[in-house]
């Protein structure tokens, strides 16, 4: 009986491992949400970072080849295309401030997020980083709005292009 239980448990684990989706697969399957008017901290993807905005460049550690530079002003983190200076992504992470157009910020509940942005979201767990997120994809405008959460509370959020704009190797 123990061998049968162990075999069943092993098969169950194998099936669950085979059925897990990548983040990109999850994003592609979710229904589209219109994010065309969305911003974080007043910054929109596709616009340009102003010199007088107070953002400072991150120091590069030279380990990664990527098509963007990163800037921070103490409130927001911004990824900017190296060639065009276009904003590719805006994020609020631990210690940062800034809210979405709908006034969601760090500390907001997932219930508030879903109340504002709707039920058409994907859920994803990054086992390597121990991170859980929900996100909304605007397939027409290639935008992604995602919320990292812990204990039903937003602990990080970002707005950026959904597919093929941030390249990090």
PDB file of C-alpha atoms in Angstrom:
ATOM      1  CA  UNK A   1       0.000   0.000   0.000  1.00  0.00           C
ATOM      2  CA  UNK A   2       2.877   2.393   0.799  1.00  0.00           C
ATOM      3  CA  UNK A   3       4.389   1.785  -2.646  1.00  0.00           C
ATOM      4  CA  UNK A   4       1.068   2.544  -4.334  1.00  0.00           C
ATOM      5  CA  UNK A   5       0.679   5.763  -2.313  1.00  0.00           C
ATOM      6  CA  UNK A   6       4.225   6.814  -3.134  1.00  0.00           C
ATOM      7  CA  UNK A   7       3.671   6.051  -6.827  1.00  0.00           C
ATOM      8  CA  UNK A   8       0.421   8.055  -6.869  1.00  0.00           C
ATOM      9  CA  UNK A   9       2.128  10.988  -5.156  1.00  0.00           C
ATOM     10  CA  UNK A  10       5.024  10.848  -7.629  1.00  0.00           C
ATOM     11  CA  UNK A  11       2.629  10.792 -10.618  1.00  0.00           C
ATOM     12  CA  UNK A  12       0.621  13.681  -9.181  1.00  0.00           C
ATOM     13  CA  UNK A  13       3.793  15.747  -8.737  1.00  0.00           C
ATOM     14  CA  UNK A  14       4.950  14.949 -12.266  1.00  0.00           C
ATOM     15  CA  UNK A  15       1.589  15.929 -13.754  1.00  0.00           C
ATOM     16  CA  UNK A  16       1.521  19.215 -11.863  1.00  0.00           C
ATOM     17  CA  UNK A  17       5.077  19.996 -12.952  1.00  0.00           C
ATOM     18  CA  UNK A  18       4.198  19.304 -16.587  1.00  0.00           C
ATOM     19  CA  UNK A  19       1.126  21.515 -16.498  1.00  0.00           C
ATOM     20  CA  UNK A  20       2.779  24.654 -15.169  1.00  0.00           C
ATOM     21  CA  UNK A  21       2.886  27.546 -17.612  1.00  0.00           C
ATOM     22  CA  UNK A  22       5.593  30.070 -18.206  1.00  0.00           C
ATOM     23  CA  UNK A  23       4.884  33.720 -17.526  1.00  0.00           C
ATOM     24  CA  UNK A  24       4.684  34.450 -21.248  1.00  0.00           C
ATOM     25  CA  UNK A  25       2.227  31.588 -21.828  1.00  0.00           C
ATOM     26  CA  UNK A  26       0.038  32.898 -19.012  1.00  0.00           C
ATOM     27  CA  UNK A  27       0.164  36.413 -20.469  1.00  0.00           C
ATOM     28  CA  UNK A  28      -0.776  35.243 -23.954  1.00  0.00           C
ATOM     29  CA  UNK A  29      -3.827  33.299 -22.740  1.00  0.00           C
ATOM     30  CA  UNK A  30      -5.459  36.014 -20.628  1.00  0.00           C
ATOM     31  CA  UNK A  31      -8.271  38.153 -22.067  1.00  0.00           C
ATOM     32  CA  UNK A  32      -7.220  41.666 -23.072  1.00  0.00           C
ATOM     33  CA  UNK A  33      -7.701  44.639 -20.744  1.00  0.00           C
ATOM     34  CA  UNK A  34      -7.560  48.176 -22.159  1.00  0.00           C
ATOM     35  CA  UNK A  35      -4.482  49.796 -20.576  1.00  0.00           C
ATOM     36  CA  UNK A  36      -4.022  52.566 -23.168  1.00  0.00           C
ATOM     37  CA  UNK A  37      -4.554  55.361 -20.625  1.00  0.00           C
ATOM     38  CA  UNK A  38      -2.539  53.728 -17.836  1.00  0.00           C
ATOM     39  CA  UNK A  39       0.481  55.257 -16.120  1.00  0.00           C
ATOM     40  CA  UNK A  40       2.450  54.833 -12.911  1.00  0.00           C
ATOM     41  CA  UNK A  41       3.518  57.960 -11.092  1.00  0.00           C
ATOM     42  CA  UNK A  42       2.341  59.932 -14.112  1.00  0.00           C
ATOM     43  CA  UNK A  43       4.795  58.183 -16.462  1.00  0.00           C
ATOM     44  CA  UNK A  44       3.433  56.350 -19.497  1.00  0.00           C
ATOM     45  CA  UNK A  45       5.116  53.662 -21.543  1.00  0.00           C
ATOM     46  CA  UNK A  46       6.050  54.959 -24.995  1.00  0.00           C
ATOM     47  CA  UNK A  47       6.782  58.507 -23.819  1.00  0.00           C
ATOM     48  CA  UNK A  48      10.209  59.964 -23.114  1.00  0.00           C
ATOM     49  CA  UNK A  49      12.002  60.637 -19.838  1.00  0.00           C
ATOM     50  CA  UNK A  50      12.574  64.362 -19.341  1.00  0.00           C
ATOM     51  CA  UNK A  51      16.093  65.474 -18.325  1.00  0.00           C
ATOM     52  CA  UNK A  52      14.766  67.677 -15.539  1.00  0.00           C
ATOM     53  CA  UNK A  53      12.770  64.827 -13.973  1.00  0.00           C
ATOM     54  CA  UNK A  54      15.367  64.064 -11.292  1.00  0.00           C
ATOM     55  CA  UNK A  55      16.050  60.490 -12.405  1.00  0.00           C
ATOM     56  CA  UNK A  56      19.585  59.167 -11.960  1.00  0.00           C
ATOM     57  CA  UNK A  57      21.080  56.293 -13.956  1.00  0.00           C
ATOM     58  CA  UNK A  58      21.762  52.985 -12.246  1.00  0.00           C
ATOM     59  CA  UNK A  59      25.389  52.003 -12.142  1.00  0.00           C
ATOM     60  CA  UNK A  60      25.949  49.206 -14.670  1.00  0.00           C
ATOM     61  CA  UNK A  61      27.614  46.076 -13.377  1.00  0.00           C
ATOM     62  CA  UNK A  62      28.513  45.056 -16.935  1.00  0.00           C
ATOM     63  CA  UNK A  63      27.219  41.498 -16.499  1.00  0.00           C
ATOM     64  CA  UNK A  64      24.187  41.819 -18.751  1.00  0.00           C
ATOM     65  CA  UNK A  65      23.721  42.842 -22.335  1.00  0.00           C
ATOM     66  CA  UNK A  66      20.415  44.653 -22.624  1.00  0.00           C
ATOM     67  CA  UNK A  67      18.731  47.134 -24.922  1.00  0.00           C
ATOM     68  CA  UNK A  68      17.759  49.544 -22.148  1.00  0.00           C
ATOM     69  CA  UNK A  69      19.183  51.695 -19.367  1.00  0.00           C
ATOM     70  CA  UNK A  70      17.647  51.960 -15.916  1.00  0.00           C
ATOM     71  CA  UNK A  71      16.953  55.119 -13.927  1.00  0.00           C
ATOM     72  CA  UNK A  72      15.585  55.811 -10.457  1.00  0.00           C
ATOM     73  CA  UNK A  73      14.387  58.927  -8.650  1.00  0.00           C
ATOM     74  CA  UNK A  74      13.773  57.417  -5.210  1.00  0.00           C
ATOM     75  CA  UNK A  75      10.106  56.821  -6.011  1.00  0.00           C
ATOM     76  CA  UNK A  76      10.069  55.031  -9.369  1.00  0.00           C
ATOM     77  CA  UNK A  77      12.318  52.771 -11.422  1.00  0.00           C
ATOM     78  CA  UNK A  78      12.253  53.386 -15.179  1.00  0.00           C
ATOM     79  CA  UNK A  79      13.682  51.333 -18.060  1.00  0.00           C
ATOM     80  CA  UNK A  80      14.533  53.448 -21.117  1.00  0.00           C
ATOM     81  CA  UNK A  81      15.473  52.210 -24.596  1.00  0.00           C
ATOM     82  CA  UNK A  82      19.180  52.877 -25.246  1.00  0.00           C
ATOM     83  CA  UNK A  83      18.616  53.870 -28.862  1.00  0.00           C
ATOM     84  CA  UNK A  84      15.455  55.959 -28.733  1.00  0.00           C
ATOM     85  CA  UNK A  85      15.176  57.080 -25.051  1.00  0.00           C
ATOM     86  CA  UNK A  86      11.597  55.760 -25.061  1.00  0.00           C
ATOM     87  CA  UNK A  87      10.220  54.593 -21.704  1.00  0.00           C
ATOM     88  CA  UNK A  88       9.810  50.813 -21.920  1.00  0.00           C
ATOM     89  CA  UNK A  89       8.716  50.153 -18.337  1.00  0.00           C
ATOM     90  CA  UNK A  90       7.910  51.955 -15.081  1.00  0.00           C
ATOM     91  CA  UNK A  91       7.995  50.179 -11.722  1.00  0.00           C
ATOM     92  CA  UNK A  92       7.442  50.793  -8.038  1.00  0.00           C
ATOM     93  CA  UNK A  93       9.359  48.430  -5.804  1.00  0.00           C
ATOM     94  CA  UNK A  94      10.128  48.238  -2.108  1.00  0.00           C
ATOM     95  CA  UNK A  95      10.572  51.711  -0.659  1.00  0.00           C
ATOM     96  CA  UNK A  96       9.214  53.416  -3.775  1.00  0.00           C
ATOM     97  CA  UNK A  97       6.096  55.469  -4.139  1.00  0.00           C
ATOM     98  CA  UNK A  98       3.786  56.169  -7.000  1.00  0.00           C
ATOM     99  CA  UNK A  99       0.346  54.983  -7.997  1.00  0.00           C
ATOM    100  CA  UNK A 100      -1.392  53.737 -11.089  1.00  0.00           C
ATOM    101  CA  UNK A 101      -3.906  55.915 -12.898  1.00  0.00           C
ATOM    102  CA  UNK A 102      -6.582  54.170 -10.792  1.00  0.00           C
ATOM    103  CA  UNK A 103      -4.737  55.029  -7.529  1.00  0.00           C
ATOM    104  CA  UNK A 104      -3.421  51.524  -6.779  1.00  0.00           C
ATOM    105  CA  UNK A 105      -0.148  51.735  -4.857  1.00  0.00           C
ATOM    106  CA  UNK A 106       2.094  49.605  -2.648  1.00  0.00           C
ATOM    107  CA  UNK A 107      -0.027  48.365   0.248  1.00  0.00           C
ATOM    108  CA  UNK A 108      -3.263  48.233  -1.762  1.00  0.00           C
ATOM    109  CA  UNK A 109      -5.127  44.947  -1.459  1.00  0.00           C
ATOM    110  CA  UNK A 110      -5.556  42.490  -4.316  1.00  0.00           C
ATOM    111  CA  UNK A 111      -9.293  42.945  -3.868  1.00  0.00           C
ATOM    112  CA  UNK A 112      -8.841  46.658  -4.681  1.00  0.00           C
ATOM    113  CA  UNK A 113      -6.756  45.794  -7.757  1.00  0.00           C
ATOM    114  CA  UNK A 114      -9.359  43.333  -9.056  1.00  0.00           C
ATOM    115  CA  UNK A 115     -12.185  45.738  -8.256  1.00  0.00           C
ATOM    116  CA  UNK A 116     -10.538  48.413 -10.406  1.00  0.00           C
ATOM    117  CA  UNK A 117      -8.987  46.393 -13.250  1.00  0.00           C
ATOM    118  CA  UNK A 118     -11.406  43.442 -13.429  1.00  0.00           C
ATOM    119  CA  UNK A 119     -11.384  39.681 -13.449  1.00  0.00           C
ATOM    120  CA  UNK A 120      -9.375  39.194 -16.663  1.00  0.00           C
ATOM    121  CA  UNK A 121      -5.963  38.740 -15.052  1.00  0.00           C
ATOM    122  CA  UNK A 122      -3.362  36.006 -15.029  1.00  0.00           C
ATOM    123  CA  UNK A 123      -1.736  34.605 -11.907  1.00  0.00           C
ATOM    124  CA  UNK A 124       1.895  33.563 -11.910  1.00  0.00           C
ATOM    125  CA  UNK A 125       4.255  32.228  -9.262  1.00  0.00           C
ATOM    126  CA  UNK A 126       7.998  32.458  -9.789  1.00  0.00           C
ATOM    127  CA  UNK A 127       9.249  29.562  -7.678  1.00  0.00           C
ATOM    128  CA  UNK A 128      12.889  30.593  -8.081  1.00  0.00           C
ATOM    129  CA  UNK A 129      12.322  34.036  -6.586  1.00  0.00           C
ATOM    130  CA  UNK A 130       9.407  33.114  -4.318  1.00  0.00           C
ATOM    131  CA  UNK A 131       7.298  35.789  -5.958  1.00  0.00           C
ATOM    132  CA  UNK A 132       3.578  35.805  -6.756  1.00  0.00           C
ATOM    133  CA  UNK A 133       1.962  38.203  -9.176  1.00  0.00           C
ATOM    134  CA  UNK A 134      -1.219  38.934 -11.017  1.00  0.00           C
ATOM    135  CA  UNK A 135      -1.249  40.880 -14.228  1.00  0.00           C
ATOM    136  CA  UNK A 136      -3.344  42.445 -16.930  1.00  0.00           C
ATOM    137  CA  UNK A 137      -2.384  42.405 -20.603  1.00  0.00           C
ATOM    138  CA  UNK A 138      -3.543  44.811 -23.282  1.00  0.00           C
ATOM    139  CA  UNK A 139      -2.961  42.684 -26.395  1.00  0.00           C
ATOM    140  CA  UNK A 140      -3.921  45.495 -28.789  1.00  0.00           C
ATOM    141  CA  UNK A 141      -1.395  47.976 -27.334  1.00  0.00           C
ATOM    142  CA  UNK A 142       1.210  45.402 -26.189  1.00  0.00           C
ATOM    143  CA  UNK A 143       1.058  46.569 -22.553  1.00  0.00           C
ATOM    144  CA  UNK A 144       1.408  44.695 -19.280  1.00  0.00           C
ATOM    145  CA  UNK A 145       0.348  45.945 -15.841  1.00  0.00           C
ATOM    146  CA  UNK A 146       1.483  43.569 -13.111  1.00  0.00           C
ATOM    147  CA  UNK A 147       1.247  43.482  -9.337  1.00  0.00           C
ATOM    148  CA  UNK A 148       3.574  41.477  -7.129  1.00  0.00           C
ATOM    149  CA  UNK A 149       1.822  40.551  -3.906  1.00  0.00           C
ATOM    150  CA  UNK A 150       2.247  38.921  -0.522  1.00  0.00           C
ATOM    151  CA  UNK A 151      -0.547  38.194   1.966  1.00  0.00           C
ATOM    152  CA  UNK A 152      -3.148  39.844  -0.323  1.00  0.00           C
ATOM    153  CA  UNK A 153      -1.143  43.098  -0.405  1.00  0.00           C
ATOM    154  CA  UNK A 154       0.619  44.753  -3.357  1.00  0.00           C
ATOM    155  CA  UNK A 155       4.383  44.794  -2.711  1.00  0.00           C
ATOM    156  CA  UNK A 156       5.524  45.835  -6.183  1.00  0.00           C
ATOM    157  CA  UNK A 157       4.016  46.849  -9.496  1.00  0.00           C
ATOM    158  CA  UNK A 158       5.075  47.627 -13.015  1.00  0.00           C
ATOM    159  CA  UNK A 159       3.739  48.874 -16.317  1.00  0.00           C
ATOM    160  CA  UNK A 160       5.611  48.058 -19.487  1.00  0.00           C
ATOM    161  CA  UNK A 161       5.502  46.520 -22.890  1.00  0.00           C
ATOM    162  CA  UNK A 162       4.128  42.998 -22.676  1.00  0.00           C
ATOM    163  CA  UNK A 163       6.181  41.289 -25.365  1.00  0.00           C
ATOM    164  CA  UNK A 164       9.550  41.731 -27.095  1.00  0.00           C
ATOM    165  CA  UNK A 165      10.624  45.194 -25.931  1.00  0.00           C
ATOM    166  CA  UNK A 166      12.855  44.594 -22.911  1.00  0.00           C
ATOM    167  CA  UNK A 167      15.747  42.388 -23.936  1.00  0.00           C
ATOM    168  CA  UNK A 168      18.027  41.180 -21.141  1.00  0.00           C
ATOM    169  CA  UNK A 169      20.624  38.538 -21.913  1.00  0.00           C
TER     170      UNK A 169
END
